Amino acid sequence: MFRMPRCPRLLLLFLILTCGALYYFTLKDDNLRYQGTSNSHQHRVPPPNVGGNSEEASPARQRPTSLATFQQRKKRLEAACTERRNEAANNNNSKLPAFPYHTMWTGSLAFCPLPKTGTTTWKRILYYMDQGLKGRLLDTAYGDIHTKTMYMQNKRIRVYSDFKQNHEKYEIGALIRYTFEHEKDANPSHTHSLLLADCLRRSCVFLLSRYTPGKKYKSIVFVREPYARLFAAYVDKLFTPRRSNWRKYGTPVVSFTRTVAPGNAPNSLCAHDVTFQEFVRYFIAVETGVADYQRDEHFVPLSHQCGFCHETYDLIGRQESFADDTLGMLAVLNAQGLLHYSDFEQNYEKYEMDALIRYTFEHELDSVHHCMSKEQALRHLWKALQIRGTIAAEEFFPLSTADCEQVDADSFLQIAENSYNKSIANPSRHFNRLESMHEGFSTVHAEDRLRLRKIFEDDFKFFDYDPNNPYVFPKDDEFKLAYYRYFDVYDTFLFQSGVPN
């Protein structure tokens, strides 16, 4: 009988033990990533059909969306609108006033900008086209693109005026009557002047194109998974350090959700610490008419804007497949060279990170110091970059309190770029958005999540999104959180758990 020599057997035993140890510590490290209240393991793979598909956390597929796909989306929207018209009962928000929207116009292209769906990028694209600019699109200094493109919205007023002069048989009164005959929720008590103002706000450019003989154009719009859009709006408007946003969006939330004692008055004035749970409660109250606060385009459901059942949209893009859809649209518009996949994969992320950091240092840090320290503001900024997936969760905030007081925009940007460069090879960062959204919704009561599902009912039907998104409605309502907490600004939970070295 063959007997293995002693030394080779010892070597084999050593190799087996070494491989076993490596497997154990690899598995342990993977499990540490997802320690939650139940200490159960959750893989970093999104459940099936998140947001109608799994694109929310996926890198670009490197394949521009085809015209056939756009046509399918258009047909789905038309079918959903037909079904809605045939329903005997109105939706749950029928008593709310119609929400005004506007359209951007350049040449024969109309764009309805829905906030938090990639609108900023498309405003740059339209401005680039309208101005006839040269060179790379991302190399252009746009400044405040929202202000710069206001004139493109005003164009419809000039077109409206031209229409009145050149097509007298379609007088202003006829256009007003047409608009409001096709708007079920119009207020008949408006005066003639208010009707005209509403018509202008409601994008009469679309009506003009119907009436003008031979007029042809392409209309485009981007949409987004409703829960993810609401969460992104919270992060942008209330979590990211911006004093003006806290005043505009945070103050009414605090007024509605909190009983403010005299000693807490500074918090109510700053409104810098609004939680996602509070924001959702406020949003539900406003959208159901319980609270009499002004609705805002960043939060109002998609289906309440852009006149989806009154206007025809040729190209409907989805934020979850933004790169593919944008390049597909540009191909349809014969503008293929404006952007490339490389712009979305790295250049665009760095472009957005640079813009956010510089804006915060130049416009916000001095104004927010009445509400929070510079360190706290920078920690909020860092977390916001991680939530976006720009910086991996494993890249912890690198500055001490003393460092925060001394750092300037260039230095902080260099630190962020170093962390970004280390994050590029880390595929886990693509799931930061989903992880953070899951964490955010874990704080929202089940009853409120059901109310949200009802509010977004038309959004789900119009654009083929899953109303039971598993990151909002997990199995058995059991939220399994990663060890890293995106809204734990000082990483208290992280260090108490002893996870970092």
Short mmCIF file of C-alpha atoms in Angstrom, two decimals:
data_model
loop_
_atom_site.label_atom_id
_atom_site.label_comp_id
_atom_site.label_asym_id
_atom_site.label_seq_id
_atom_site.Cartn_x
_atom_site.Cartn_y
_atom_site.Cartn_z
CA MET A 1 0.00 0.00 0.00
CA PHE A 2 1.36 3.37 -0.98
CA ARG A 3 2.11 5.70 1.95
CA MET A 4 2.69 9.41 1.35
CA PRO A 5 5.99 10.64 2.83
CA ARG A 6 5.60 12.63 6.03
CA CYS A 7 6.79 16.00 4.67
CA PRO A 8 4.41 16.15 1.69
CA ARG A 9 1.50 15.20 3.99
CA LEU A 10 2.38 18.06 6.32
CA LEU A 11 2.58 20.41 3.35
CA LEU A 12 -0.85 19.25 2.10
CA LEU A 13 -2.32 19.73 5.58
CA PHE A 14 -0.81 23.23 5.73
CA LEU A 15 -2.36 24.15 2.35
CA ILE A 16 -5.80 22.87 3.41
CA LEU A 17 -5.72 24.83 6.67
CA THR A 18 -4.51 27.97 4.86
CA CYS A 19 -7.30 27.81 2.27
CA GLY A 20 -9.87 27.16 4.98
CA ALA A 21 -8.70 30.18 6.96
CA LEU A 22 -8.80 32.43 3.92
CA TYR A 23 -12.35 31.30 3.11
CA TYR A 24 -13.46 31.82 6.72
CA PHE A 25 -12.14 35.37 6.99
CA THR A 26 -13.47 36.28 3.53
CA LEU A 27 -16.93 35.06 4.52
CA LYS A 28 -16.67 36.80 7.88
CA ASP A 29 -15.75 40.11 6.25
CA ASP A 30 -18.68 39.74 3.83
CA ASN A 31 -21.05 39.07 6.73
CA LEU A 32 -19.74 42.05 8.68
CA ARG A 33 -20.90 44.24 5.82
CA TYR A 34 -24.49 43.25 6.57
CA GLN A 35 -24.80 42.98 10.32
CA GLY A 36 -28.29 44.22 11.21
CA THR A 37 -30.62 43.95 14.12
CA SER A 38 -31.24 40.31 13.20
CA ASN A 39 -27.53 39.63 12.48
CA SER A 40 -28.59 37.98 9.26
CA HIS A 41 -26.67 37.96 5.99
CA GLN A 42 -27.77 39.91 2.93
CA HIS A 43 -25.84 39.61 -0.33
CA ARG A 44 -24.99 42.75 -2.27
CA VAL A 45 -27.20 41.75 -5.17
CA PRO A 46 -30.47 43.62 -5.68
CA PRO A 47 -33.65 41.54 -5.49
CA PRO A 48 -35.32 40.88 -8.84
CA ASN A 49 -37.50 43.57 -10.40
CA VAL A 50 -36.27 46.45 -8.26
CA GLY A 51 -37.94 49.49 -9.77
CA GLY A 52 -39.32 47.42 -12.63
CA ASN A 53 -35.84 46.14 -13.43
CA SER A 54 -32.45 45.85 -11.77
CA GLU A 55 -30.87 48.81 -13.51
CA GLU A 56 -31.00 51.13 -10.48
CA ALA A 57 -27.75 49.73 -9.13
CA SER A 58 -26.21 48.46 -12.34
CA PRO A 59 -23.43 50.02 -14.38
CA ALA A 60 -24.28 51.08 -17.92
CA ARG A 61 -25.03 48.14 -20.23
CA GLN A 62 -22.94 49.70 -22.99
CA ARG A 63 -25.87 49.50 -25.40
CA PRO A 64 -27.87 52.62 -26.35
CA THR A 65 -31.60 52.15 -25.94
CA SER A 66 -33.31 51.30 -29.22
CA LEU A 67 -36.13 53.22 -30.82
CA ALA A 68 -38.29 50.10 -30.41
CA THR A 69 -37.87 50.27 -26.63
CA PHE A 70 -38.89 53.93 -26.58
CA GLN A 71 -41.95 53.06 -28.65
CA GLN A 72 -42.91 50.31 -26.18
CA ARG A 73 -42.73 52.76 -23.29
CA LYS A 74 -44.85 55.24 -25.22
CA LYS A 75 -47.49 52.57 -25.92
CA ARG A 76 -47.56 51.52 -22.28
CA LEU A 77 -48.16 55.10 -21.15
CA GLU A 78 -50.93 55.55 -23.71
CA ALA A 79 -52.60 52.31 -22.62
CA ALA A 80 -52.37 53.29 -18.93
CA CYS A 81 -53.88 56.69 -19.68
CA THR A 82 -56.73 55.05 -21.61
CA GLU A 83 -57.38 52.76 -18.66
CA ARG A 84 -57.35 55.69 -16.30
CA ARG A 85 -59.88 57.61 -18.38
CA ASN A 86 -62.17 54.60 -18.35
CA GLU A 87 -62.08 54.21 -14.60
CA ALA A 88 -65.21 55.33 -12.83
CA ALA A 89 -63.40 56.72 -9.79
CA ASN A 90 -60.70 59.36 -9.83
CA ASN A 91 -57.36 58.71 -8.19
CA ASN A 92 -56.75 59.54 -4.52
CA ASN A 93 -55.39 63.03 -5.29
CA SER A 94 -58.19 64.22 -7.56
CA LYS A 95 -59.17 67.00 -5.15
CA LEU A 96 -55.75 68.61 -5.26
CA PRO A 97 -55.26 71.52 -7.67
CA ALA A 98 -53.53 70.78 -10.95
CA PHE A 99 -49.79 71.10 -10.65
CA PRO A 100 -48.28 73.57 -13.16
CA TYR A 101 -45.34 72.47 -15.25
CA HIS A 102 -43.20 74.01 -17.96
CA THR A 103 -41.43 72.83 -21.08
CA MET A 104 -38.00 73.65 -22.43
CA TRP A 105 -37.85 74.23 -26.15
CA THR A 106 -35.00 74.33 -28.63
CA GLY A 107 -35.52 74.05 -32.34
CA SER A 108 -37.95 71.17 -32.91
CA LEU A 109 -37.21 69.52 -29.56
CA ALA A 110 -39.45 69.83 -26.47
CA PHE A 111 -38.33 68.61 -23.04
CA CYS A 112 -40.37 68.46 -19.84
CA PRO A 113 -37.84 68.66 -16.97
CA LEU A 114 -38.96 66.49 -14.06
CA PRO A 115 -36.68 67.14 -11.05
CA LYS A 116 -34.53 64.27 -9.73
CA THR A 117 -34.59 62.30 -12.97
CA GLY A 118 -31.37 63.54 -14.61
CA THR A 119 -32.81 66.92 -15.56
CA THR A 120 -29.59 68.85 -14.89
CA THR A 121 -27.69 66.81 -17.48
CA TRP A 122 -30.38 67.31 -20.10
CA LYS A 123 -30.53 71.03 -19.44
CA ARG A 124 -26.82 71.14 -20.25
CA ILE A 125 -27.43 69.14 -23.41
CA LEU A 126 -30.24 71.44 -24.57
CA TYR A 127 -28.30 74.58 -23.71
CA TYR A 128 -25.30 73.22 -25.64
CA MET A 129 -27.54 72.56 -28.65
CA ASP A 130 -29.42 75.85 -28.46
CA GLN A 131 -26.25 77.91 -28.21
CA GLY A 132 -24.47 75.98 -30.95
CA LEU A 133 -21.46 75.41 -28.68
CA LYS A 134 -18.34 73.57 -29.79
CA GLY A 135 -15.96 71.22 -28.02
CA ARG A 136 -16.75 68.51 -25.45
CA LEU A 137 -20.03 68.98 -23.65
CA LEU A 138 -18.53 68.26 -20.23
CA ASP A 139 -15.66 70.71 -20.77
CA THR A 140 -18.08 73.63 -21.00
CA ALA A 141 -18.44 75.86 -17.93
CA TYR A 142 -22.18 76.13 -17.41
CA GLY A 143 -22.40 77.84 -14.04
CA ASP A 144 -25.96 77.74 -12.71
CA ILE A 145 -27.52 75.82 -15.58
CA HIS A 146 -31.02 76.14 -14.12
CA THR A 147 -30.83 79.93 -14.32
CA LYS A 148 -29.09 79.94 -17.70
CA THR A 149 -31.83 77.88 -19.33
CA MET A 150 -34.75 79.98 -18.08
CA TYR A 151 -34.86 81.80 -21.41
CA MET A 152 -35.57 78.47 -23.12
CA GLN A 153 -38.72 78.14 -21.06
CA ASN A 154 -39.75 81.68 -21.95
CA LYS A 155 -39.55 80.88 -25.64
CA ARG A 156 -42.98 79.32 -25.54
CA ILE A 157 -44.41 82.71 -24.55
CA ARG A 158 -42.85 84.25 -27.64
CA VAL A 159 -44.12 81.38 -29.76
CA TYR A 160 -47.54 81.88 -28.19
CA SER A 161 -47.46 85.54 -29.19
CA ASP A 162 -46.41 84.68 -32.74
CA PHE A 163 -49.18 82.13 -32.92
CA LYS A 164 -51.79 84.71 -31.93
CA GLN A 165 -50.59 87.08 -34.65
CA ASN A 166 -50.25 84.56 -37.48
CA HIS A 167 -53.18 82.25 -36.76
CA GLU A 168 -56.06 84.48 -35.73
CA LYS A 169 -58.67 81.74 -36.06
CA TYR A 170 -57.04 80.07 -33.07
CA GLU A 171 -57.38 83.02 -30.76
CA ILE A 172 -56.17 83.05 -27.19
CA GLY A 173 -59.64 82.30 -25.85
CA ALA A 174 -59.88 79.15 -27.96
CA LEU A 175 -56.53 77.93 -26.68
CA ILE A 176 -57.57 78.58 -23.10
CA ARG A 177 -60.84 76.75 -23.59
CA TYR A 178 -59.04 73.83 -25.25
CA THR A 179 -56.54 73.60 -22.40
CA PHE A 180 -59.12 73.54 -19.65
CA GLU A 181 -61.64 71.36 -21.46
CA HIS A 182 -58.97 68.70 -21.48
CA GLU A 183 -57.93 69.26 -17.85
CA LYS A 184 -60.47 67.55 -15.59
CA ASP A 185 -59.09 69.18 -12.47
CA ALA A 186 -59.19 72.75 -13.82
CA ASN A 187 -60.72 75.40 -11.60
CA PRO A 188 -63.64 76.98 -13.52
CA SER A 189 -63.72 79.95 -11.17
CA HIS A 190 -60.46 81.37 -12.48
CA THR A 191 -60.62 84.71 -14.18
CA HIS A 192 -59.68 85.08 -17.84
CA SER A 193 -56.26 86.50 -16.95
CA LEU A 194 -55.52 83.67 -14.55
CA LEU A 195 -56.55 81.17 -17.19
CA LEU A 196 -54.08 82.73 -19.59
CA ALA A 197 -51.31 82.61 -16.98
CA ASP A 198 -52.13 78.97 -16.26
CA CYS A 199 -52.09 78.16 -19.94
CA LEU A 200 -48.64 79.65 -20.28
CA ARG A 201 -47.40 77.70 -17.24
CA ARG A 202 -48.99 74.54 -18.55
CA SER A 203 -46.81 74.37 -21.64
CA CYS A 204 -48.88 75.80 -24.46
CA VAL A 205 -46.01 74.92 -26.78
CA PHE A 206 -47.48 71.44 -27.05
CA LEU A 207 -50.86 72.90 -27.98
CA LEU A 208 -49.24 75.20 -30.52
CA SER A 209 -47.50 72.33 -32.24
CA ARG A 210 -50.87 70.60 -32.66
CA TYR A 211 -52.45 73.63 -34.25
CA THR A 212 -49.57 74.80 -36.42
CA PRO A 213 -49.81 73.09 -39.83
CA GLY A 214 -46.80 70.96 -40.69
CA LYS A 215 -45.13 71.51 -37.34
CA LYS A 216 -43.09 68.46 -36.30
CA TYR A 217 -41.01 67.99 -33.19
CA LYS A 218 -39.72 65.37 -30.77
CA SER A 219 -40.88 65.51 -27.18
CA ILE A 220 -38.77 63.86 -24.47
CA VAL A 221 -39.01 63.29 -20.73
CA PHE A 222 -37.19 61.26 -18.08
CA VAL A 223 -38.88 59.42 -15.21
CA ARG A 224 -37.63 57.57 -12.14
CA GLU A 225 -38.68 54.86 -9.68
CA PRO A 226 -41.03 56.81 -7.35
CA TYR A 227 -39.64 55.67 -3.99
CA ALA A 228 -36.06 56.27 -5.15
CA ARG A 229 -36.96 59.70 -6.51
CA LEU A 230 -38.58 60.75 -3.23
CA PHE A 231 -35.56 59.50 -1.29
CA ALA A 232 -33.13 61.29 -3.63
CA ALA A 233 -35.09 64.52 -3.20
CA TYR A 234 -34.78 64.22 0.58
CA VAL A 235 -31.00 63.68 0.37
CA ASP A 236 -30.55 66.61 -2.01
CA LYS A 237 -32.90 69.13 -0.41
CA LEU A 238 -32.73 68.29 3.31
CA PHE A 239 -29.70 66.12 4.12
CA THR A 240 -27.04 67.85 2.00
CA PRO A 241 -25.80 71.05 3.74
CA ARG A 242 -27.70 73.92 2.11
CA ARG A 243 -29.19 76.64 4.27
CA SER A 244 -31.55 77.95 1.58
CA ASN A 245 -33.01 74.46 1.09
CA TRP A 246 -33.44 73.96 4.84
CA ARG A 247 -35.41 77.20 5.00
CA LYS A 248 -37.57 76.44 1.97
CA TYR A 249 -38.16 72.71 2.39
CA GLY A 250 -37.21 71.92 5.98
CA THR A 251 -39.10 74.63 7.86
CA PRO A 252 -42.60 73.44 6.85
CA VAL A 253 -41.62 69.84 7.70
CA VAL A 254 -40.54 70.89 11.20
CA SER A 255 -43.65 73.02 11.65
CA PHE A 256 -45.91 70.11 10.72
CA THR A 257 -44.15 67.20 12.46
CA ARG A 258 -42.76 68.71 15.68
CA THR A 259 -44.06 70.44 18.74
CA VAL A 260 -41.20 72.88 19.20
CA ALA A 261 -40.36 73.87 22.76
CA PRO A 262 -38.82 77.32 23.36
CA GLY A 263 -35.42 75.79 24.05
CA ASN A 264 -35.45 74.07 20.65
CA ALA A 265 -36.28 77.19 18.66
CA PRO A 266 -32.87 77.32 16.89
CA ASN A 267 -33.48 73.84 15.47
CA SER A 268 -36.85 74.86 14.12
CA LEU A 269 -35.36 77.92 12.49
CA CYS A 270 -32.50 75.99 10.90
CA ALA A 271 -34.48 72.84 10.05
CA HIS A 272 -31.12 71.17 9.39
CA ASP A 273 -31.93 67.91 11.14
CA VAL A 274 -35.15 66.80 9.43
CA THR A 275 -35.27 63.00 9.35
CA PHE A 276 -36.50 60.95 6.42
CA GLN A 277 -39.36 59.67 8.55
CA GLU A 278 -40.49 63.22 9.27
CA PHE A 279 -40.19 64.19 5.64
CA VAL A 280 -42.33 61.24 4.51
CA ARG A 281 -45.05 62.09 7.06
CA TYR A 282 -45.09 65.68 5.80
CA PHE A 283 -45.14 64.61 2.14
CA ILE A 284 -48.10 62.27 2.70
CA ALA A 285 -50.04 64.99 4.52
CA VAL A 286 -49.46 67.49 1.70
CA GLU A 287 -50.26 65.07 -1.13
CA THR A 288 -53.46 63.85 0.52
CA GLY A 289 -54.65 67.37 1.31
CA VAL A 290 -54.39 66.92 5.09
CA ALA A 291 -51.77 69.67 5.45
CA ASP A 292 -52.22 72.98 3.67
CA TYR A 293 -48.66 73.52 2.46
CA GLN A 294 -47.48 74.34 -1.04
CA ARG A 295 -46.65 71.32 -3.18
CA ASP A 296 -43.21 71.25 -4.75
CA GLU A 297 -42.14 69.88 -8.13
CA HIS A 298 -39.22 67.96 -6.57
CA PHE A 299 -41.63 65.81 -4.56
CA VAL A 300 -44.94 65.80 -6.46
CA PRO A 301 -45.59 62.42 -8.15
CA LEU A 302 -44.40 62.11 -11.73
CA SER A 303 -47.90 61.40 -13.03
CA HIS A 304 -49.13 64.78 -11.75
CA GLN A 305 -46.63 66.68 -13.89
CA CYS A 306 -45.89 67.09 -17.59
CA GLY A 307 -49.50 66.36 -18.63
CA PHE A 308 -48.74 62.72 -19.43
CA CYS A 309 -52.32 61.84 -20.36
CA HIS A 310 -52.82 65.04 -22.37
CA GLU A 311 -49.56 65.30 -24.29
CA THR A 312 -47.66 62.86 -26.49
CA TYR A 313 -44.09 62.01 -25.50
CA ASP A 314 -42.02 60.36 -28.20
CA LEU A 315 -39.02 59.42 -26.05
CA ILE A 316 -39.46 58.41 -22.42
CA GLY A 317 -36.21 57.82 -20.57
CA ARG A 318 -35.65 56.14 -17.22
CA GLN A 319 -33.15 57.37 -14.68
CA GLU A 320 -32.25 53.75 -13.86
CA SER A 321 -30.85 53.32 -17.37
CA PHE A 322 -29.84 56.95 -17.81
CA ALA A 323 -26.67 56.45 -19.87
CA ASP A 324 -28.27 53.96 -22.26
CA ASP A 325 -31.41 56.05 -22.69
CA THR A 326 -29.56 59.35 -23.10
CA LEU A 327 -27.28 57.92 -25.80
CA GLY A 328 -30.28 56.27 -27.45
CA MET A 329 -32.14 59.58 -27.51
CA LEU A 330 -29.15 61.43 -28.90
CA ALA A 331 -28.95 58.84 -31.68
CA VAL A 332 -32.62 59.42 -32.55
CA LEU A 333 -31.93 63.17 -32.55
CA ASN A 334 -28.83 62.72 -34.78
CA ALA A 335 -26.57 64.08 -32.03
CA GLN A 336 -24.60 60.93 -31.24
CA GLY A 337 -21.27 62.65 -30.64
CA LEU A 338 -22.27 64.83 -27.70
CA LEU A 339 -21.70 62.17 -25.02
CA HIS A 340 -20.07 58.75 -24.81
CA TYR A 341 -20.16 55.91 -22.31
CA SER A 342 -16.81 56.98 -20.91
CA ASP A 343 -18.40 60.28 -19.90
CA PHE A 344 -20.93 58.49 -17.72
CA GLU A 345 -18.57 55.87 -16.30
CA GLN A 346 -15.99 58.21 -14.80
CA ASN A 347 -15.89 61.70 -16.27
CA TYR A 348 -19.46 62.57 -15.37
CA GLU A 349 -19.15 61.28 -11.79
CA LYS A 350 -16.08 63.40 -11.19
CA TYR A 351 -17.74 66.36 -12.91
CA GLU A 352 -20.74 66.16 -10.57
CA MET A 353 -18.59 65.61 -7.49
CA ASP A 354 -16.45 68.62 -8.32
CA ALA A 355 -19.54 70.80 -8.86
CA LEU A 356 -21.16 69.75 -5.56
CA ILE A 357 -18.03 70.25 -3.46
CA ARG A 358 -17.14 73.63 -4.96
CA TYR A 359 -20.70 74.90 -4.65
CA THR A 360 -20.82 73.83 -0.99
CA PHE A 361 -17.57 75.58 -0.13
CA GLU A 362 -18.34 78.73 -2.13
CA HIS A 363 -21.99 79.24 -1.18
CA GLU A 364 -23.02 77.13 1.81
CA LEU A 365 -20.38 76.62 4.51
CA ASP A 366 -20.48 80.21 5.74
CA SER A 367 -24.28 80.23 5.90
CA VAL A 368 -24.80 76.86 7.63
CA HIS A 369 -22.39 77.48 10.52
CA HIS A 370 -25.27 78.94 12.54
CA CYS A 371 -26.90 75.52 12.42
CA MET A 372 -24.00 73.04 12.45
CA SER A 373 -20.24 72.97 12.72
CA LYS A 374 -18.04 72.89 9.66
CA GLU A 375 -17.08 69.32 10.50
CA GLN A 376 -20.70 68.25 10.65
CA ALA A 377 -21.46 69.97 7.35
CA LEU A 378 -18.50 68.27 5.65
CA ARG A 379 -19.54 64.92 7.10
CA HIS A 380 -23.02 65.43 5.62
CA LEU A 381 -21.39 66.26 2.29
CA TRP A 382 -19.22 63.13 2.44
CA LYS A 383 -22.21 60.94 3.26
CA ALA A 384 -24.15 62.49 0.36
CA LEU A 385 -21.33 61.50 -2.01
CA GLN A 386 -21.42 57.97 -0.60
CA ILE A 387 -25.20 57.74 -0.96
CA ARG A 388 -24.81 58.72 -4.61
CA GLY A 389 -22.33 55.87 -5.05
CA THR A 390 -19.52 58.23 -6.01
CA ILE A 391 -17.43 57.18 -3.01
CA ALA A 392 -17.49 53.63 -1.60
CA ALA A 393 -18.91 53.11 1.88
CA GLU A 394 -15.56 51.67 2.95
CA GLU A 395 -13.93 55.07 2.44
CA PHE A 396 -14.52 56.57 5.88
CA PHE A 397 -14.52 60.31 6.51
CA PRO A 398 -10.79 61.15 6.56
CA LEU A 399 -10.55 64.44 8.49
CA SER A 400 -10.25 65.30 12.16
CA THR A 401 -12.15 68.18 13.74
CA ALA A 402 -9.03 70.36 13.52
CA ASP A 403 -8.48 69.37 9.87
CA CYS A 404 -12.04 70.35 9.02
CA GLU A 405 -11.50 73.89 10.28
CA GLN A 406 -8.46 74.35 8.02
CA VAL A 407 -9.44 72.53 4.84
CA ASP A 408 -10.39 74.53 1.75
CA ALA A 409 -12.29 73.54 -1.39
CA ASP A 410 -9.22 72.45 -3.40
CA SER A 411 -7.84 70.33 -0.57
CA PHE A 412 -11.18 68.68 0.19
CA LEU A 413 -11.75 68.02 -3.50
CA GLN A 414 -8.33 66.35 -3.75
CA ILE A 415 -9.16 64.15 -0.76
CA ALA A 416 -12.51 63.23 -2.30
CA GLU A 417 -10.89 62.46 -5.67
CA ASN A 418 -8.36 60.17 -3.98
CA SER A 419 -11.19 58.27 -2.31
CA TYR A 420 -13.12 58.23 -5.58
CA ASN A 421 -10.14 56.78 -7.45
CA LYS A 422 -9.86 54.02 -4.84
CA SER A 423 -13.61 53.42 -5.11
CA ILE A 424 -13.68 52.94 -8.89
CA ALA A 425 -12.55 49.33 -8.66
CA ASN A 426 -14.98 48.59 -5.81
CA PRO A 427 -18.20 47.24 -7.33
CA SER A 428 -20.02 47.56 -4.01
CA ARG A 429 -20.41 51.33 -4.48
CA HIS A 430 -23.05 50.68 -7.16
CA PHE A 431 -25.33 49.45 -4.37
CA ASN A 432 -24.89 52.45 -2.08
CA ARG A 433 -28.05 54.10 -3.36
CA LEU A 434 -30.13 51.01 -2.69
CA GLU A 435 -28.55 50.35 0.71
CA SER A 436 -29.09 53.92 1.86
CA MET A 437 -32.66 53.97 0.54
CA HIS A 438 -33.32 50.69 2.37
CA GLU A 439 -31.92 52.27 5.53
CA GLY A 440 -34.06 55.37 5.07
CA PHE A 441 -37.30 53.46 4.57
CA SER A 442 -36.55 51.22 7.55
CA THR A 443 -37.39 54.27 9.71
CA VAL A 444 -40.79 54.80 8.06
CA HIS A 445 -43.83 53.15 9.66
CA ALA A 446 -45.52 50.44 7.62
CA GLU A 447 -48.76 52.44 7.47
CA ASP A 448 -46.95 55.40 5.94
CA ARG A 449 -45.23 53.19 3.38
CA LEU A 450 -48.64 51.86 2.34
CA ARG A 451 -49.90 55.43 2.01
CA LEU A 452 -46.93 56.24 -0.23
CA ARG A 453 -47.75 53.25 -2.40
CA LYS A 454 -51.27 54.62 -2.89
CA ILE A 455 -50.02 58.12 -3.71
CA PHE A 456 -47.64 56.76 -6.36
CA GLU A 457 -50.23 54.42 -7.86
CA ASP A 458 -50.37 56.15 -11.25
CA ASP A 459 -46.58 56.42 -11.41
CA PHE A 460 -46.32 52.63 -11.14
CA LYS A 461 -48.95 52.08 -13.84
CA PHE A 462 -47.68 54.72 -16.26
CA PHE A 463 -44.00 53.78 -16.20
CA ASP A 464 -43.89 50.08 -15.26
CA TYR A 465 -42.39 50.33 -11.77
CA ASP A 466 -42.92 47.82 -8.98
CA PRO A 467 -45.23 49.18 -6.25
CA ASN A 468 -43.82 46.57 -3.85
CA ASN A 469 -40.17 47.50 -4.26
CA PRO A 470 -38.36 45.05 -1.91
CA TYR A 471 -36.12 47.81 -0.59
CA VAL A 472 -39.26 49.54 0.70
CA PHE A 473 -41.39 46.45 1.40
CA PRO A 474 -38.92 43.70 2.33
CA LYS A 475 -40.07 40.14 2.94
CA ASP A 476 -41.88 39.81 6.26
CA ASP A 477 -41.24 43.55 6.65
CA GLU A 478 -37.77 42.71 8.00
CA PHE A 479 -35.20 45.36 7.13
CA LYS A 480 -31.66 43.96 7.02
CA LEU A 481 -29.21 46.82 7.27
CA ALA A 482 -25.54 46.94 6.41
CA TYR A 483 -23.10 47.62 9.24
CA TYR A 484 -22.38 50.96 7.57
CA ARG A 485 -25.05 53.57 8.36
CA TYR A 486 -25.39 56.30 5.75
CA PHE A 487 -27.29 58.69 8.03
CA ASP A 488 -25.11 58.12 11.10
CA VAL A 489 -23.07 61.24 10.39
CA TYR A 490 -20.37 60.60 13.01
CA ASP A 491 -20.32 56.81 12.41
CA THR A 492 -21.25 56.17 16.03
CA PHE A 493 -22.81 52.79 15.29
CA LEU A 494 -19.85 51.80 13.16
CA PHE A 495 -17.24 52.42 15.83
CA GLN A 496 -19.33 51.05 18.67
CA SER A 497 -19.64 47.82 16.71
CA GLY A 498 -15.86 47.60 16.46
CA VAL A 499 -15.93 46.85 12.75
CA PRO A 500 -13.12 49.19 11.57
CA ASN A 501 -9.58 48.46 12.65
#
